[in-house]
PDB file of C-alpha atoms in Angstrom:
ATOM      1  CA  UNK T   1      53.746 210.700 -46.296  1.00  0.00           C
ATOM      2  CA  UNK T   2      55.514 209.904 -49.672  1.00  0.00           C
ATOM      3  CA  UNK T   3      58.363 207.498 -50.578  1.00  0.00           C
ATOM      4  CA  UNK T   4      60.847 208.829 -53.197  1.00  0.00           C
ATOM      5  CA  UNK T   5      63.362 207.358 -55.097  1.00  0.00           C
ATOM      6  CA  UNK T   6      66.391 209.633 -56.573  1.00  0.00           C
ATOM      7  CA  UNK T   7      69.912 208.549 -58.302  1.00  0.00           C
ATOM      8  CA  UNK T   8      72.832 209.389 -56.455  1.00  0.00           C
ATOM      9  CA  UNK T   9      74.205 210.890 -59.550  1.00  0.00           C
ATOM     10  CA  UNK T  10      71.187 213.367 -59.567  1.00  0.00           C
ATOM     11  CA  UNK T  11      71.380 214.815 -56.368  1.00  0.00           C
ATOM     12  CA  UNK T  12      75.574 215.074 -56.679  1.00  0.00           C
ATOM     13  CA  UNK T  13      74.791 217.407 -59.667  1.00  0.00           C
ATOM     14  CA  UNK T  14      72.435 219.299 -57.994  1.00  0.00           C
ATOM     15  CA  UNK T  15      75.257 219.951 -54.573  1.00  0.00           C
ATOM     16  CA  UNK T  16      74.101 222.915 -53.035  1.00  0.00           C
ATOM     17  CA  UNK T  17      70.994 223.139 -54.711  1.00  0.00           C
ATOM     18  CA  UNK T  18      67.623 221.931 -53.571  1.00  0.00           C
ATOM     19  CA  UNK T  19      66.159 220.568 -56.564  1.00  0.00           C
ATOM     20  CA  UNK T  20      66.695 217.439 -57.756  1.00  0.00           C
ATOM     21  CA  UNK T  21      64.868 214.538 -60.174  1.00  0.00           C
ATOM     22  CA  UNK T  22      63.140 211.980 -57.871  1.00  0.00           C
ATOM     23  CA  UNK T  23      60.570 209.247 -58.774  1.00  0.00           C
ATOM     24  CA  UNK T  24      57.396 208.997 -56.362  1.00  0.00           C
ATOM     25  CA  UNK T  25      57.417 205.219 -55.145  1.00  0.00           C
ATOM     26  CA  UNK T  26      54.386 205.297 -52.840  1.00  0.00           C
ATOM     27  CA  UNK T  27      52.240 207.695 -50.869  1.00  0.00           C
ATOM     28  CA  UNK T  28      51.297 206.149 -47.360  1.00  0.00           C
ATOM     29  CA  UNK T  29      48.025 206.535 -46.713  1.00  0.00           C
ATOM     30  CA  UNK T  30      47.602 203.348 -44.496  1.00  0.00           C
ATOM     31  CA  UNK T  31      48.346 205.233 -41.385  1.00  0.00           C
ATOM     32  CA  UNK T  32      47.484 208.430 -39.818  1.00  0.00           C
ATOM     33  CA  UNK T  33      51.001 208.424 -37.972  1.00  0.00           C
ATOM     34  CA  UNK T  34      54.453 208.918 -39.531  1.00  0.00           C
ATOM     35  CA  UNK T  35      56.745 206.543 -40.390  1.00  0.00           C
ATOM     36  CA  UNK T  36      59.072 206.165 -37.575  1.00  0.00           C
ATOM     37  CA  UNK T  37      61.693 203.888 -39.099  1.00  0.00           C
ATOM     38  CA  UNK T  38      62.047 202.230 -42.615  1.00  0.00           C
ATOM     39  CA  UNK T  39      64.634 199.659 -44.341  1.00  0.00           C
ATOM     40  CA  UNK T  40      65.115 199.032 -47.928  1.00  0.00           C
ATOM     41  CA  UNK T  41      66.017 195.407 -48.795  1.00  0.00           C
ATOM     42  CA  UNK T  42      65.903 194.828 -52.741  1.00  0.00           C
ATOM     43  CA  UNK T  43      62.951 196.296 -54.504  1.00  0.00           C
ATOM     44  CA  UNK T  44      61.038 196.547 -51.229  1.00  0.00           C
ATOM     45  CA  UNK T  45      60.745 199.369 -48.812  1.00  0.00           C
ATOM     46  CA  UNK T  46      59.676 198.165 -45.215  1.00  0.00           C
ATOM     47  CA  UNK T  47      58.327 200.671 -42.482  1.00  0.00           C
ATOM     48  CA  UNK T  48      57.113 200.764 -39.337  1.00  0.00           C
ATOM     49  CA  UNK T  49      54.639 203.197 -37.492  1.00  0.00           C
ATOM     50  CA  UNK T  50      52.760 203.185 -34.131  1.00  0.00           C
ATOM     51  CA  UNK T  51      49.446 204.777 -33.341  1.00  0.00           C
ATOM     52  CA  UNK T  52      45.494 204.658 -33.080  1.00  0.00           C
ATOM     53  CA  UNK T  53      44.491 203.607 -36.160  1.00  0.00           C
ATOM     54  CA  UNK T  54      40.888 204.286 -35.279  1.00  0.00           C
ATOM     55  CA  UNK T  55      38.776 205.388 -32.126  1.00  0.00           C
ATOM     56  CA  UNK T  56      37.776 201.685 -31.548  1.00  0.00           C
ATOM     57  CA  UNK T  57      41.228 200.400 -31.602  1.00  0.00           C
ATOM     58  CA  UNK T  58      44.114 199.830 -29.028  1.00  0.00           C
ATOM     59  CA  UNK T  59      47.619 201.476 -29.636  1.00  0.00           C
ATOM     60  CA  UNK T  60      49.431 199.172 -32.345  1.00  0.00           C
ATOM     61  CA  UNK T  61      52.401 199.010 -34.185  1.00  0.00           C
ATOM     62  CA  UNK T  62      52.088 198.140 -37.788  1.00  0.00           C
ATOM     63  CA  UNK T  63      54.656 196.970 -40.139  1.00  0.00           C
ATOM     64  CA  UNK T  64      54.456 197.793 -43.789  1.00  0.00           C
ATOM     65  CA  UNK T  65      55.800 196.511 -46.897  1.00  0.00           C
ATOM     66  CA  UNK T  66      56.082 198.385 -50.110  1.00  0.00           C
ATOM     67  CA  UNK T  67      56.928 197.654 -53.684  1.00  0.00           C
ATOM     68  CA  UNK T  68      59.013 200.056 -55.227  1.00  0.00           C
ATOM     69  CA  UNK T  69      58.056 198.971 -58.849  1.00  0.00           C
ATOM     70  CA  UNK T  70      54.060 198.940 -58.087  1.00  0.00           C
ATOM     71  CA  UNK T  71      53.888 201.629 -55.412  1.00  0.00           C
ATOM     72  CA  UNK T  72      51.887 199.389 -53.750  1.00  0.00           C
ATOM     73  CA  UNK T  73      51.951 199.401 -49.790  1.00  0.00           C
ATOM     74  CA  UNK T  74      50.087 196.459 -47.663  1.00  0.00           C
ATOM     75  CA  UNK T  75      50.540 195.866 -44.039  1.00  0.00           C
ATOM     76  CA  UNK T  76      52.203 192.581 -43.018  1.00  0.00           C
ATOM     77  CA  UNK T  77      51.984 192.642 -39.521  1.00  0.00           C
ATOM     78  CA  UNK T  78      50.543 194.303 -36.672  1.00  0.00           C
ATOM     79  CA  UNK T  79      51.518 194.266 -33.228  1.00  0.00           C
ATOM     80  CA  UNK T  80      49.256 194.992 -30.282  1.00  0.00           C
ATOM     81  CA  UNK T  81      51.310 194.757 -27.226  1.00  0.00           C
ATOM     82  CA  UNK T  82      52.647 198.024 -27.995  1.00  0.00           C
ATOM     83  CA  UNK T  83      52.088 200.788 -25.728  1.00  0.00           C
ATOM     84  CA  UNK T  84      52.870 204.486 -26.641  1.00  0.00           C
ATOM     85  CA  UNK T  85      54.152 205.221 -23.225  1.00  0.00           C
ATOM     86  CA  UNK T  86      56.883 202.904 -23.228  1.00  0.00           C
ATOM     87  CA  UNK T  87      57.789 202.008 -26.719  1.00  0.00           C
ATOM     88  CA  UNK T  88      59.268 203.140 -29.764  1.00  0.00           C
ATOM     89  CA  UNK T  89      59.779 200.551 -33.073  1.00  0.00           C
ATOM     90  CA  UNK T  90      62.823 199.993 -34.512  1.00  0.00           C
ATOM     91  CA  UNK T  91      63.338 197.920 -37.675  1.00  0.00           C
ATOM     92  CA  UNK T  92      66.473 195.936 -39.486  1.00  0.00           C
ATOM     93  CA  UNK T  93      66.258 193.697 -42.546  1.00  0.00           C
ATOM     94  CA  UNK T  94      68.766 190.643 -42.843  1.00  0.00           C
ATOM     95  CA  UNK T  95      68.893 188.695 -46.179  1.00  0.00           C
ATOM     96  CA  UNK T  96      65.989 186.405 -44.947  1.00  0.00           C
ATOM     97  CA  UNK T  97      64.020 188.034 -42.172  1.00  0.00           C
ATOM     98  CA  UNK T  98      62.614 191.504 -40.485  1.00  0.00           C
ATOM     99  CA  UNK T  99      63.701 192.437 -37.167  1.00  0.00           C
ATOM    100  CA  UNK T 100      61.110 194.555 -35.161  1.00  0.00           C
ATOM    101  CA  UNK T 101      62.699 196.264 -32.355  1.00  0.00           C
ATOM    102  CA  UNK T 102      60.651 197.709 -29.336  1.00  0.00           C
ATOM    103  CA  UNK T 103      62.513 200.261 -26.815  1.00  0.00           C
ATOM    104  CA  UNK T 104      61.532 201.567 -23.675  1.00  0.00           C
ATOM    105  CA  UNK T 105      61.181 205.408 -24.423  1.00  0.00           C
ATOM    106  CA  UNK T 106      62.814 206.671 -21.251  1.00  0.00           C
ATOM    107  CA  UNK T 107      65.609 203.873 -20.849  1.00  0.00           C
ATOM    108  CA  UNK T 108      66.547 203.905 -24.247  1.00  0.00           C
ATOM    109  CA  UNK T 109      66.863 199.815 -23.954  1.00  0.00           C
ATOM    110  CA  UNK T 110      65.317 197.369 -25.941  1.00  0.00           C
ATOM    111  CA  UNK T 111      62.313 196.034 -24.509  1.00  0.00           C
ATOM    112  CA  UNK T 112      61.496 193.206 -27.148  1.00  0.00           C
ATOM    113  CA  UNK T 113      62.577 191.798 -30.370  1.00  0.00           C
ATOM    114  CA  UNK T 114      60.243 190.116 -32.728  1.00  0.00           C
ATOM    115  CA  UNK T 115      61.665 188.454 -35.965  1.00  0.00           C
ATOM    116  CA  UNK T 116      59.350 187.846 -39.099  1.00  0.00           C
ATOM    117  CA  UNK T 117      59.650 186.518 -42.240  1.00  0.00           C
ATOM    118  CA  UNK T 118      60.053 188.678 -45.371  1.00  0.00           C
ATOM    119  CA  UNK T 119      56.132 188.666 -46.014  1.00  0.00           C
ATOM    120  CA  UNK T 120      55.359 189.189 -42.102  1.00  0.00           C
ATOM    121  CA  UNK T 121      54.705 185.392 -41.635  1.00  0.00           C
ATOM    122  CA  UNK T 122      55.994 183.438 -38.792  1.00  0.00           C
ATOM    123  CA  UNK T 123      56.292 186.028 -36.302  1.00  0.00           C
ATOM    124  CA  UNK T 124      58.821 184.641 -33.293  1.00  0.00           C
ATOM    125  CA  UNK T 125      59.422 186.394 -30.005  1.00  0.00           C
ATOM    126  CA  UNK T 126      63.390 186.382 -29.906  1.00  0.00           C
ATOM    127  CA  UNK T 127      63.842 188.407 -26.844  1.00  0.00           C
ATOM    128  CA  UNK T 128      61.369 188.863 -24.247  1.00  0.00           C
ATOM    129  CA  UNK T 129      60.397 192.000 -21.950  1.00  0.00           C
ATOM    130  CA  UNK T 130      63.021 190.590 -19.205  1.00  0.00           C
ATOM    131  CA  UNK T 131      65.964 190.295 -21.456  1.00  0.00           C
ATOM    132  CA  UNK T 132      65.549 186.805 -22.350  1.00  0.00           C
ATOM    133  CA  UNK T 133      66.185 184.715 -25.537  1.00  0.00           C
ATOM    134  CA  UNK T 134      63.204 182.928 -25.569  1.00  0.00           C
ATOM    135  CA  UNK T 135      62.540 182.015 -29.538  1.00  0.00           C
ATOM    136  CA  UNK T 136      58.702 181.395 -29.423  1.00  0.00           C
ATOM    137  CA  UNK T 137      56.156 182.071 -31.932  1.00  0.00           C
ATOM    138  CA  UNK T 138      54.031 184.587 -31.340  1.00  0.00           C
ATOM    139  CA  UNK T 139      50.212 183.588 -31.475  1.00  0.00           C
TER     140      UNK T 139
END
């Protein structure tokens, strides 16, 4: 998977066309699964993917950060409580935090909300599986 950057002006110039100028920001090779959601915040792209990352590992959701200037992608958070049958991740970036939403696939309802600092540190469980606001650090 590649992350690209294009200018709106270049896309608008090519209305109806299929070719426009773009720059490759990053090629995501840290995950075998497709990026399920992403958010752009400043010069960073936050992306989230879920899956089995090796035969030995259980199903996980991983949060990545890509610096658009350097193209370097790093994993900043891994959630091992994910379940491929009940969860699909969502993502939202505020000025200070990244929020990871996990939804029940069959019901399309929020399962859990996790808040992290922009560097992936200080994960806080905002809402638990029962819909209760808990605001507890995740170990």
